[in-house]
Coordinates of C-alpha atoms in Angstrom, one line a residue:
X14 CA -16.2 11.1 -20.6
X15 CA -17.9 13.7 -18.4
X16 CA -16.7 15.2 -15.1
X17 CA -18.3 13.4 -12.2
X18 CA -18.9 14.6 -8.7
X19 CA -21.8 12.2 -7.9
X20 CA -21.3 9.9 -5.0
X21 CA -22.0 6.3 -6.0
X22 CA -24.5 4.5 -4.0
X23 CA -22.9 1.4 -2.3
X24 CA -24.5 -2.0 -2.1
X25 CA -27.2 -2.9 0.4
X26 CA -25.5 -5.4 2.8
X27 CA -28.9 -7.0 3.5
X28 CA -28.9 -8.2 0.0
X29 CA -27.1 -11.6 -0.3
X30 CA -26.0 -10.6 -3.7
X31 CA -24.4 -7.3 -2.5
X32 CA -21.1 -8.4 -4.0
X33 CA -22.8 -8.4 -7.4
X34 CA -24.0 -4.9 -6.8
X35 CA -20.5 -3.7 -6.0
X36 CA -19.2 -5.5 -9.2
X37 CA -21.8 -3.7 -11.2
X38 CA -20.7 -0.4 -9.7
X39 CA -17.1 -1.2 -10.7
X40 CA -17.9 -2.3 -14.3
X41 CA -20.1 0.8 -14.8
X42 CA -17.5 3.1 -13.5
X43 CA -14.8 1.8 -15.9
X44 CA -17.2 1.7 -18.8
X45 CA -18.2 5.3 -18.1
X46 CA -14.9 6.9 -17.3
X47 CA -12.4 4.8 -19.4
X48 CA -14.4 3.9 -22.5
X49 CA -11.8 5.5 -24.7
X50 CA -9.1 3.2 -23.3
X51 CA -11.1 0.1 -24.2
X52 CA -11.3 -1.5 -27.6
X53 CA -14.7 -1.9 -29.3
X54 CA -14.7 -5.6 -28.5
X55 CA -13.9 -4.9 -24.8
X56 CA -16.7 -2.4 -24.6
X57 CA -19.0 -4.9 -26.2
X58 CA -18.1 -7.6 -23.6
X59 CA -18.7 -5.3 -20.7
X60 CA -22.1 -4.4 -22.1
X61 CA -22.8 -8.2 -22.5
X62 CA -21.8 -8.7 -18.8
X63 CA -24.2 -6.0 -17.8
X64 CA -26.9 -7.7 -19.9
X65 CA -26.6 -11.1 -18.3
X66 CA -29.4 -12.3 -16.1
X67 CA -28.7 -11.9 -12.3
X68 CA -27.9 -15.6 -11.6
X69 CA -25.3 -16.1 -14.4
X70 CA -23.8 -12.7 -13.7
X71 CA -23.5 -13.4 -10.0
X72 CA -21.8 -16.8 -10.6
X73 CA -19.4 -15.2 -13.1
X74 CA -18.6 -12.6 -10.5
X75 CA -17.8 -15.3 -7.9
X76 CA -15.5 -17.0 -10.3
X77 CA -13.7 -13.9 -11.3
X78 CA -13.1 -13.2 -7.6
X79 CA -11.5 -16.5 -7.0
X80 CA -7.9 -17.5 -7.8
X81 CA -7.1 -18.9 -11.2
X82 CA -9.2 -19.5 -14.3
X83 CA -10.0 -23.2 -14.0
X84 CA -12.9 -24.5 -11.9
X85 CA -14.6 -27.7 -11.1
X86 CA -18.2 -27.1 -12.1
X87 CA -19.4 -29.8 -9.7
X88 CA -17.8 -27.9 -6.8
X89 CA -19.4 -24.5 -7.4
X90 CA -21.9 -24.0 -4.7
X91 CA -23.4 -20.6 -4.0
X92 CA -26.8 -20.9 -2.3
X93 CA -27.6 -17.2 -2.7
X94 CA -27.9 -17.6 -6.5
X95 CA -31.5 -17.1 -7.8
X96 CA -31.1 -20.1 -10.2
X97 CA -29.3 -23.4 -9.8
X98 CA -25.6 -23.4 -10.6
X99 CA -25.9 -25.8 -13.6
X100 CA -28.4 -23.5 -15.2
X101 CA -26.2 -20.4 -14.6
X102 CA -23.2 -22.3 -16.0
X103 CA -25.1 -23.3 -19.2
X104 CA -25.8 -19.7 -19.9
X105 CA -22.2 -18.6 -19.3
X106 CA -21.0 -21.3 -21.7
X107 CA -23.6 -20.4 -24.3
X108 CA -22.7 -16.6 -24.0
X109 CA -19.0 -17.4 -24.4
X110 CA -17.9 -16.5 -20.9
X111 CA -16.7 -20.0 -20.1
X112 CA -14.9 -22.7 -22.1
X113 CA -16.5 -26.0 -21.2
X114 CA -13.7 -28.2 -22.6
X115 CA -10.4 -26.5 -21.7
X116 CA -7.0 -28.2 -22.1
X117 CA -5.5 -29.2 -18.8
X118 CA -1.9 -29.7 -17.8
X119 CA -0.8 -32.3 -15.2
X120 CA -0.4 -29.5 -12.7
X121 CA -3.9 -28.3 -13.5
X122 CA -5.3 -31.8 -12.9
X123 CA -3.6 -32.2 -9.6
X124 CA -4.8 -28.8 -8.4
X125 CA -8.4 -29.6 -9.3
X126 CA -8.8 -33.2 -8.2
X127 CA -8.2 -35.0 -4.9
X128 CA -5.8 -37.9 -4.3
X129 CA -8.7 -40.3 -4.0
X130 CA -10.0 -39.2 -7.4
X131 CA -6.6 -39.5 -9.1
X132 CA -5.4 -42.8 -7.7
X133 CA -7.8 -45.0 -9.8
X134 CA -6.6 -43.2 -12.9
X135 CA -2.8 -43.4 -12.4
X136 CA -2.5 -46.3 -9.9
X137 CA -2.0 -49.0 -12.5
X138 CA 0.6 -47.0 -14.3
X139 CA 2.5 -46.4 -11.1
X140 CA 2.4 -50.2 -10.2
X141 CA 3.8 -51.0 -13.7
X142 CA 6.7 -48.7 -12.9
X143 CA 7.3 -50.4 -9.6
X144 CA 5.8 -47.8 -7.3
X145 CA 3.0 -48.5 -4.7
X146 CA -0.5 -47.2 -5.4
X147 CA -0.4 -45.6 -1.9
X148 CA 1.9 -42.8 -2.8
X149 CA 1.1 -39.3 -1.6
X150 CA -0.1 -36.7 -4.0
X151 CA 3.1 -34.7 -4.3
X152 CA 5.3 -37.8 -4.9
X153 CA 2.7 -39.1 -7.4
X154 CA 2.8 -35.8 -9.3
X155 CA 6.6 -35.9 -9.3
X156 CA 6.8 -39.4 -10.8
X157 CA 4.1 -38.7 -13.5
X158 CA 5.8 -35.5 -14.7
X159 CA 8.1 -37.2 -17.3
X160 CA 5.5 -39.6 -18.8
X161 CA 2.5 -37.2 -18.9
X162 CA 3.7 -34.0 -20.6
X163 CA 1.4 -31.7 -22.6
X164 CA -2.2 -30.6 -22.1
X165 CA -5.3 -32.8 -22.6
X166 CA -9.0 -32.5 -22.2
X167 CA -10.6 -33.7 -19.0
X168 CA -12.1 -36.7 -20.7
X169 CA -8.6 -37.7 -22.1
X170 CA -7.2 -37.4 -18.6
X171 CA -10.0 -39.2 -16.8
X172 CA -11.9 -41.3 -19.4
X173 CA -13.5 -43.3 -16.6
X174 CA -14.2 -40.3 -14.3
X175 CA -17.5 -39.5 -12.8
X176 CA -20.2 -38.2 -15.2
X177 CA -20.7 -35.2 -13.0
X178 CA -17.1 -34.2 -13.2
X179 CA -16.7 -31.1 -15.4
X180 CA -14.0 -28.4 -15.6
X181 CA -14.7 -24.9 -17.0
X182 CA -12.3 -22.1 -17.8
X183 CA -12.9 -18.3 -17.6
X184 CA -12.3 -16.8 -21.1
X185 CA -12.1 -13.1 -20.3
X186 CA -9.8 -12.8 -17.3
X187 CA -7.5 -10.5 -19.3
X188 CA -10.4 -8.0 -19.7
X189 CA -11.3 -8.3 -16.0
X190 CA -7.7 -7.7 -15.0
X191 CA -7.6 -4.7 -17.2
X192 CA -10.7 -3.1 -15.8
X193 CA -9.5 -4.0 -12.2
X194 CA -6.3 -2.1 -12.9
X195 CA -8.2 0.9 -14.3
X196 CA -10.5 1.0 -11.3
X197 CA -7.9 0.4 -8.5
X198 CA -4.9 2.0 -10.2
X199 CA -2.9 -1.2 -9.3
X200 CA -3.1 -5.0 -9.6
X201 CA -2.1 -5.5 -6.0
X202 CA -5.6 -5.2 -4.8
X203 CA -7.9 -8.1 -5.5
X204 CA -11.6 -8.1 -6.5
X205 CA -12.5 -8.9 -2.9
X206 CA -10.9 -5.6 -1.7
X207 CA -13.9 -3.9 -3.3
X208 CA -16.5 -6.5 -4.2
X209 CA -16.8 -7.9 -0.7
X210 CA -16.0 -4.8 1.3
X211 CA -18.7 -3.1 3.4
X212 CA -18.4 0.2 1.7
X213 CA -21.3 1.7 3.6
X214 CA -19.3 1.5 6.8
X215 CA -17.0 4.3 5.7
X216 CA -17.5 7.7 4.3
X217 CA -15.3 9.0 1.5
X218 CA -14.4 12.5 0.4
X219 CA -16.1 13.2 -3.0
X220 CA -13.3 14.0 -5.4
X221 CA -14.1 15.4 -8.9
X222 CA -13.1 12.9 -11.6
X223 CA -12.2 14.6 -14.8
X224 CA -10.5 13.5 -18.0
X225 CA -7.4 15.6 -16.9
X226 CA -7.2 13.9 -13.5
X227 CA -7.0 10.3 -14.9
X228 CA -3.7 8.5 -14.3
X229 CA -4.2 6.6 -17.6
X230 CA -4.6 9.0 -20.4
X231 CA -4.0 6.5 -23.2
X232 CA -4.4 2.8 -23.7
X233 CA -0.7 2.6 -24.0
X234 CA -0.4 3.7 -20.4
X235 CA -2.5 0.7 -19.3
X236 CA -0.4 -1.6 -21.5
X237 CA 2.7 -0.2 -19.9
X238 CA 1.5 -0.9 -16.4
X239 CA 0.5 -4.4 -17.4
X240 CA 3.9 -4.9 -18.9
X241 CA 5.5 -3.8 -15.6
X242 CA 3.2 -6.0 -13.7
X243 CA 4.2 -9.1 -15.7
X244 CA 7.9 -8.2 -15.1
X245 CA 7.3 -8.1 -11.4
X246 CA 5.4 -11.4 -11.5
X247 CA 8.4 -13.0 -13.3
X248 CA 10.7 -11.7 -10.6
X249 CA 8.5 -13.0 -7.8
X250 CA 8.4 -16.4 -9.6
X251 CA 12.2 -16.5 -9.4
X252 CA 13.1 -15.8 -13.1
X253 CA 16.6 -14.4 -13.4
X254 CA 16.8 -10.6 -13.3
X255 CA 19.0 -10.6 -16.4
X256 CA 16.1 -12.2 -18.4
X257 CA 13.5 -9.7 -17.1
X258 CA 15.5 -6.6 -17.6
X259 CA 15.2 -6.4 -21.4
X260 CA 11.4 -6.5 -21.0
X261 CA 11.2 -3.7 -18.5
X262 CA 9.7 -0.6 -20.1
X263 CA 12.0 2.4 -20.8
X264 CA 11.5 5.9 -19.4
X265 CA 7.9 7.1 -19.7
X266 CA 6.4 10.6 -19.9
X267 CA 3.5 9.8 -17.5
X268 CA 4.8 10.9 -14.1
X269 CA 2.6 8.4 -12.2
X270 CA 3.8 5.5 -14.4
X271 CA 7.3 6.7 -14.0
X272 CA 7.1 6.3 -10.3
X273 CA 5.8 2.8 -10.7
X274 CA 8.7 2.0 -13.1
X275 CA 11.1 3.4 -10.5
X276 CA 9.8 0.9 -7.9
X277 CA 10.0 -2.0 -10.4
X278 CA 13.6 -1.2 -11.1
X279 CA 14.4 -1.0 -7.4
X280 CA 13.2 -4.6 -7.0
X281 CA 14.8 -5.7 -10.2
X282 CA 18.2 -4.4 -8.9
X283 CA 17.7 -6.2 -5.6
X284 CA 17.1 -9.4 -7.4
X285 CA 20.1 -8.9 -9.7
X286 CA 22.4 -8.3 -6.8
X287 CA 21.1 -11.4 -5.0
X288 CA 21.7 -13.4 -8.1
X289 CA 25.3 -12.2 -8.4
X290 CA 24.6 -9.8 -11.3
X291 CA 26.3 -6.8 -9.8
X292 CA 26.9 -4.8 -13.0
X293 CA 23.3 -5.3 -13.9
X294 CA 22.2 -4.1 -10.4
X295 CA 24.3 -1.0 -10.8
X296 CA 22.8 -0.3 -14.2
X297 CA 19.2 -0.8 -13.1
X298 CA 19.5 1.2 -9.9
X299 CA 21.1 4.1 -11.9
X300 CA 18.0 4.0 -14.1
X301 CA 15.6 4.1 -11.1
X302 CA 14.6 7.4 -9.6
X303 CA 13.5 5.7 -6.4
X304 CA 15.1 7.3 -3.3
X305 CA 16.1 3.8 -1.9
X306 CA 17.9 2.9 -5.2
X307 CA 20.5 5.7 -4.7
X308 CA 21.8 4.4 -1.4
X309 CA 21.7 0.8 -2.5
X310 CA 23.8 1.7 -5.6
X311 CA 26.3 3.5 -3.4
X312 CA 26.7 0.6 -1.0
X313 CA 27.2 -1.8 -3.9
X314 CA 29.9 0.4 -5.4
X315 CA 31.6 0.4 -2.0
X316 CA 31.4 -3.4 -1.8
X317 CA 32.9 -3.6 -5.3
X318 CA 35.7 -1.3 -4.1
X319 CA 34.9 1.4 -6.7
X320 CA 35.6 3.9 -4.0
X321 CA 36.2 7.0 -6.3
X322 CA 33.0 6.5 -8.2
X323 CA 31.1 5.9 -5.0
X324 CA 32.6 9.0 -3.4
X325 CA 31.9 11.3 -6.4
X326 CA 28.3 10.0 -6.6
X327 CA 27.7 10.4 -2.8
X328 CA 29.1 13.9 -2.7
X329 CA 26.8 14.9 -5.6
X330 CA 23.8 13.4 -3.8
X331 CA 24.7 15.1 -0.6
X332 CA 23.6 18.4 -2.0
X333 CA 20.0 17.1 -2.5
X334 CA 17.1 17.1 -0.1
X335 CA 17.3 14.0 2.1
X336 CA 15.2 12.4 4.7
X337 CA 16.7 11.8 8.1
X338 CA 17.3 8.1 7.4
X339 CA 18.9 8.8 4.1
X340 CA 21.1 11.5 5.6
X341 CA 22.2 9.1 8.3
X342 CA 23.0 6.3 5.8
X343 CA 24.9 8.7 3.5
X344 CA 26.9 10.2 6.4
X345 CA 28.0 6.8 7.5
X346 CA 29.0 5.9 3.9
X347 CA 31.0 9.1 3.4
X348 CA 32.8 8.4 6.7
X349 CA 33.8 4.9 5.5
X350 CA 34.8 6.1 2.0
X351 CA 36.9 9.2 3.0
X352 CA 40.1 7.4 4.0
X353 CA 39.9 5.2 0.9
X354 CA 39.9 8.2 -1.4
X355 CA 42.3 10.3 0.6
X356 CA 39.6 12.8 1.6
X357 CA 38.9 14.3 5.0
X358 CA 36.2 12.6 7.0
X359 CA 33.0 14.6 7.1
X360 CA 32.5 16.6 10.2
X361 CA 30.3 14.6 12.6
X362 CA 26.8 16.0 13.0
X363 CA 26.5 17.5 16.4
X364 CA 23.1 16.4 17.7
X365 CA 21.8 18.4 20.6
X366 CA 21.4 16.7 24.0
X367 CA 18.0 15.2 24.6
X368 CA 16.1 16.3 27.6
X369 CA 15.0 13.5 30.0
X370 CA 13.6 12.9 33.4
X371 CA 12.7 9.9 35.5
X372 CA 9.4 9.1 37.4
X373 CA 9.2 6.4 40.0
X374 CA 5.5 5.4 40.2
X375 CA 3.5 2.6 41.9
X376 CA 2.8 -0.2 39.5
X377 CA -0.8 0.2 38.2
X378 CA -3.2 -2.8 38.5
X379 CA -4.4 -2.1 34.9
X380 CA -3.5 0.2 32.0
X381 CA -0.3 1.0 30.2
X382 CA 2.9 2.8 31.3
X383 CA 1.8 5.8 29.2
X384 CA -1.5 6.1 31.0
X385 CA 0.3 5.8 34.4
X386 CA 2.5 8.7 33.3
X387 CA -0.6 10.8 32.3
X388 CA -2.2 10.2 35.7
X389 CA 0.9 11.4 37.5
X390 CA 1.8 14.4 35.2
X391 CA -1.5 16.0 34.5
X392 CA -2.8 19.0 36.6
X393 CA -5.8 21.2 36.2
X394 CA -3.6 24.1 34.9
X395 CA -1.5 21.7 32.6
X396 CA -3.6 18.8 31.2
X397 CA -1.7 15.9 29.6
X398 CA -3.1 13.9 26.7
X399 CA -2.1 10.5 25.3
X400 CA -1.9 11.4 21.6
X401 CA 1.1 9.6 20.1
X402 CA 1.0 10.0 16.3
X403 CA -2.6 11.3 16.1
X404 CA -2.6 15.0 17.1
X405 CA 0.1 16.5 14.8
X406 CA -1.0 14.3 11.9
X407 CA -4.6 15.4 12.4
X408 CA -3.8 19.1 12.5
X409 CA -1.8 18.7 9.3
X410 CA -4.6 16.6 7.7
X411 CA -7.3 19.1 8.6
X412 CA -5.3 22.1 7.4
X413 CA -4.2 20.5 4.2
X414 CA -7.4 18.7 3.4
X415 CA -8.0 20.4 0.0
X416 CA -4.4 19.5 -1.0
X417 CA -4.6 15.9 0.1
X418 CA -7.8 15.4 -2.0
X419 CA -6.6 17.5 -4.9
X420 CA -7.7 15.6 -8.1
X421 CA -4.4 15.2 -10.0
X422 CA -3.4 12.3 -12.3
X423 CA -2.6 9.1 -10.3
X424 CA -4.2 10.3 -7.1
X425 CA -7.7 9.0 -7.3
X426 CA -9.1 6.2 -9.5
X427 CA -12.6 5.7 -8.0
X428 CA -14.9 7.3 -5.4
X429 CA -13.9 5.0 -2.5
X430 CA -10.3 6.2 -1.7
X431 CA -9.3 6.8 1.9
X432 CA -6.6 9.0 0.6
X433 CA -4.5 9.7 -2.6
X434 CA -3.0 6.6 -4.1
X435 CA 0.4 8.3 -4.5
X436 CA 0.6 9.4 -0.9
X437 CA 3.9 7.8 -0.2
X438 CA 5.4 8.1 -3.7
X439 CA 8.5 10.1 -4.6
X440 CA 6.7 13.0 -6.2
X441 CA 3.7 13.4 -3.9
X442 CA 4.8 16.7 -2.5
X443 CA 6.5 18.1 -5.7
X444 CA 3.3 17.7 -7.7
X445 CA 1.4 19.7 -5.0
X446 CA 4.1 22.1 -3.8
X447 CA 2.3 25.3 -4.7
X448 CA -1.0 24.1 -3.1
X449 CA 0.9 23.1 0.1
X450 CA 2.6 26.5 0.3
X451 CA -0.8 28.2 0.0
X452 CA -2.1 26.2 3.0
X453 CA 1.1 26.9 5.0
X454 CA 0.6 30.6 4.3
X455 CA -2.5 30.4 6.6
X456 CA -0.1 29.7 9.4
X457 CA 1.6 33.0 8.9
X458 CA -1.7 35.0 8.8
X459 CA -3.4 33.1 11.7
X460 CA -6.3 32.0 9.5
X461 CA -5.3 28.4 10.0
X462 CA -7.2 28.1 13.2
X463 CA -10.6 28.8 11.6
X464 CA -9.7 26.5 8.7
X465 CA -8.8 23.6 10.9
X466 CA -11.9 23.9 13.1
X467 CA -14.3 24.4 10.1
X468 CA -12.8 21.4 8.4
X469 CA -13.1 19.3 11.6
X470 CA -16.8 20.2 11.8
X471 CA -17.6 19.9 8.1
X472 CA -15.7 16.7 7.3
X473 CA -16.6 14.8 10.5
X474 CA -16.2 11.1 10.0
X475 CA -14.9 11.3 6.4
X476 CA -11.9 9.1 5.8
X477 CA -8.5 10.9 5.7
X478 CA -5.1 9.1 6.0
X479 CA -3.9 11.6 8.6
X480 CA -7.1 11.9 10.7
X481 CA -8.2 9.4 13.3
X482 CA -11.6 10.7 14.2
X483 CA -12.3 8.6 17.4
X484 CA -9.4 10.2 19.3
X485 CA -10.1 13.8 18.3
X486 CA -12.4 16.4 19.7
X487 CA -12.8 20.1 19.1
X488 CA -11.7 21.1 22.6
X489 CA -8.4 19.3 22.1
X490 CA -7.7 20.9 18.8
X491 CA -8.5 24.4 20.1
X492 CA -6.3 23.9 23.1
X493 CA -3.5 22.5 21.0
X494 CA -3.6 25.5 18.7
X495 CA -3.7 27.9 21.7
X496 CA -0.5 26.3 23.0
X497 CA 1.6 25.3 19.9
X498 CA 3.0 28.3 18.0
X499 CA 2.2 28.5 14.3
X500 CA 5.9 28.4 13.4
X501 CA 6.4 25.1 15.3
X502 CA 3.4 23.6 13.5
X503 CA 4.9 24.7 10.1
X504 CA 8.3 23.1 11.1
X505 CA 6.5 19.9 12.1
X506 CA 4.4 19.8 8.9
X507 CA 7.3 20.4 6.6
X508 CA 9.3 17.6 8.2
X509 CA 6.3 15.3 7.8
X510 CA 6.2 16.1 4.1
X511 CA 9.9 15.4 3.7
X512 CA 9.1 11.7 3.9
X513 CA 5.5 10.8 4.7
X514 CA 6.1 7.1 4.9
X515 CA 9.0 7.6 7.4
X516 CA 7.8 10.6 9.4
X517 CA 4.1 9.9 10.0
X518 CA 5.2 7.9 13.1
X519 CA 7.7 8.4 15.9
X520 CA 5.9 11.3 17.6
X521 CA 6.1 11.3 21.4
X522 CA 3.4 9.6 23.3
X523 CA 2.1 12.5 25.4
X524 CA 1.6 16.2 25.0
X525 CA 1.3 18.6 28.0
X526 CA -0.6 21.8 27.3
X527 CA -0.1 24.9 29.5
X528 CA -2.3 27.6 28.1
X529 CA -1.5 30.2 30.8
X530 CA 2.3 30.0 30.6
X531 CA 4.0 33.4 30.2
X532 CA 6.3 32.3 27.4
X533 CA 4.2 31.5 24.3
X534 CA 6.8 28.9 23.2
X535 CA 6.7 27.1 26.5
X536 CA 3.0 26.5 26.6
X537 CA 3.3 22.8 25.6
X538 CA 5.7 19.9 25.9
X539 CA 5.9 16.6 24.0
X540 CA 6.8 13.7 26.2
X541 CA 8.0 10.3 25.1
X542 CA 7.4 7.6 27.8
X543 CA 9.6 4.6 28.2
X544 CA 8.9 1.9 30.7
X545 CA 11.4 -0.4 32.4
X546 CA 13.6 -2.1 29.8
X547 CA 12.2 -0.1 26.9
X548 CA 14.4 2.1 24.7
X549 CA 14.1 4.8 22.1
X550 CA 13.7 3.6 18.5
X551 CA 15.8 5.2 15.7
X552 CA 12.8 7.1 14.2
X553 CA 11.9 8.4 17.7
X554 CA 15.4 9.6 18.3
X555 CA 15.4 11.4 14.9
X556 CA 12.2 13.3 15.9
X557 CA 13.6 14.2 19.3
X558 CA 16.8 15.6 17.7
X559 CA 14.6 17.6 15.3
X560 CA 12.6 19.0 18.2
X561 CA 15.8 20.1 19.9
X562 CA 17.2 21.8 16.8
X563 CA 13.9 23.6 16.2
X564 CA 13.4 24.7 19.8
X565 CA 10.3 22.6 20.2
X566 CA 9.9 21.6 23.8
X567 CA 10.2 17.8 24.1
X568 CA 11.6 15.3 26.6
X569 CA 11.9 11.6 27.4
X570 CA 10.2 10.3 30.6
X571 CA 11.7 7.1 32.0
X572 CA 9.3 5.4 34.3
X573 CA 10.4 3.1 37.0
X574 CA 8.1 1.0 39.2
X575 CA 8.4 1.7 43.0
X576 CA 8.0 -2.0 44.0
X577 CA 10.9 -2.9 41.6
X578 CA 13.2 -0.5 43.3
X579 CA 12.1 -1.6 46.8
X580 CA 13.0 -5.2 45.9
X581 CA 16.3 -4.4 44.3

């Protein structure tokens, strides 16, 4: 496999078969970059797919995109096909892509055929059993379950059915699922997430794709993921966790797969606890490295009154690096456990007092409370901007652009990523720590300003999970960097990286910028706006406490409407 920087051309949306163009892109990408992870037979089948004529290939693509593997041939209607559907179906049967005589279960039959089509078949049998022919479909299926077990061909089920009735079955869905996994890096995304997407609407950062940057290095890696996926499906279908646990893979060397395994075990432990398997839940959560599993295990130990074990584990965990939410949960747990183990309660965390002020404004005819506050607070010397979560995230995203799009295993699977696939995973920062430190070093030297502006200019419009282009402009970025000290930016960025999923939101609504202020650390202020009846959310309070501890100017603006007070 060669290193690739080329940007794949996306489908022409004027072409009614653009979904086939996108499918061809996907198949070619996997065949080119993951050929060593496919068997000779699988490579041969993909080559055969590429070699199909346009009509049969388009129909096969449509069927692969749909749910399930069984289809009524007489119900397949795609007017954009260059050949009639029956002709395309004949080719697909001849080439071994479809089975024209699959075995059907009773459930399959009831999914594929209507009540009106099934009544003539089973009505006489139901009457013999003392049931009316007018039963609904669900009740009919329930009554037939005992007497009609096992799979049969369509002609055995419906010997007097219409001559046009035909059922076909896809024969290579396992292969299509495998290449879907290797392309997306997950099985959560469906074919339609790529095949029917208007890729040309977005621009994507071109990331070098090398053998070293692949998440799947060996075929066994793909097999391991598929094994985990089957375990998750069994859990979702309600199978007892105690039956699924033996089939969950053990620890793996691949860091990306290891994080996927941690998430599987988090869910398996949840199911085990719900099903009353508490010992199993403890065992599974202890094996998971997911940050949520730790707190869940501690809380379960507390409910099981294993206070000494919970206390020892919690005290050990307390020395680790925690997000604010984890620290809050752990503190509450230690406070409850302390008297039960004869220990002193932990000293309460002294949160600094939050700054707040109240505005009484006329109720606006249109617009939000935030915009009303902007109109009142802004002056020529101190403009106010409604930025919410966009500004700080954008400054971070622009400064750290090369790190965000660093080609490391498990980050990028194809050329159409908005951002790295592992963005919110446990080890996102750890695997890029040195690269982040290098970018933060620019804050100390002052070179960050030029880097941010040049990236803003050069990457304009390219998708980035931290940058919302429509709300940004160069003047706002320049003014923000004039007013926000570099050490404050670093503090904000480091907290953001502490838990990206949790900390990307919760920033105050407004920012007031005062470039001419005498004190460099008072040239800006973040302002959270709360209208009548609104209150601070937990994640907003955590940001505000952080601002206060770091000396970052921030306050809460409580807005009251003048006509409300007049009528009170």
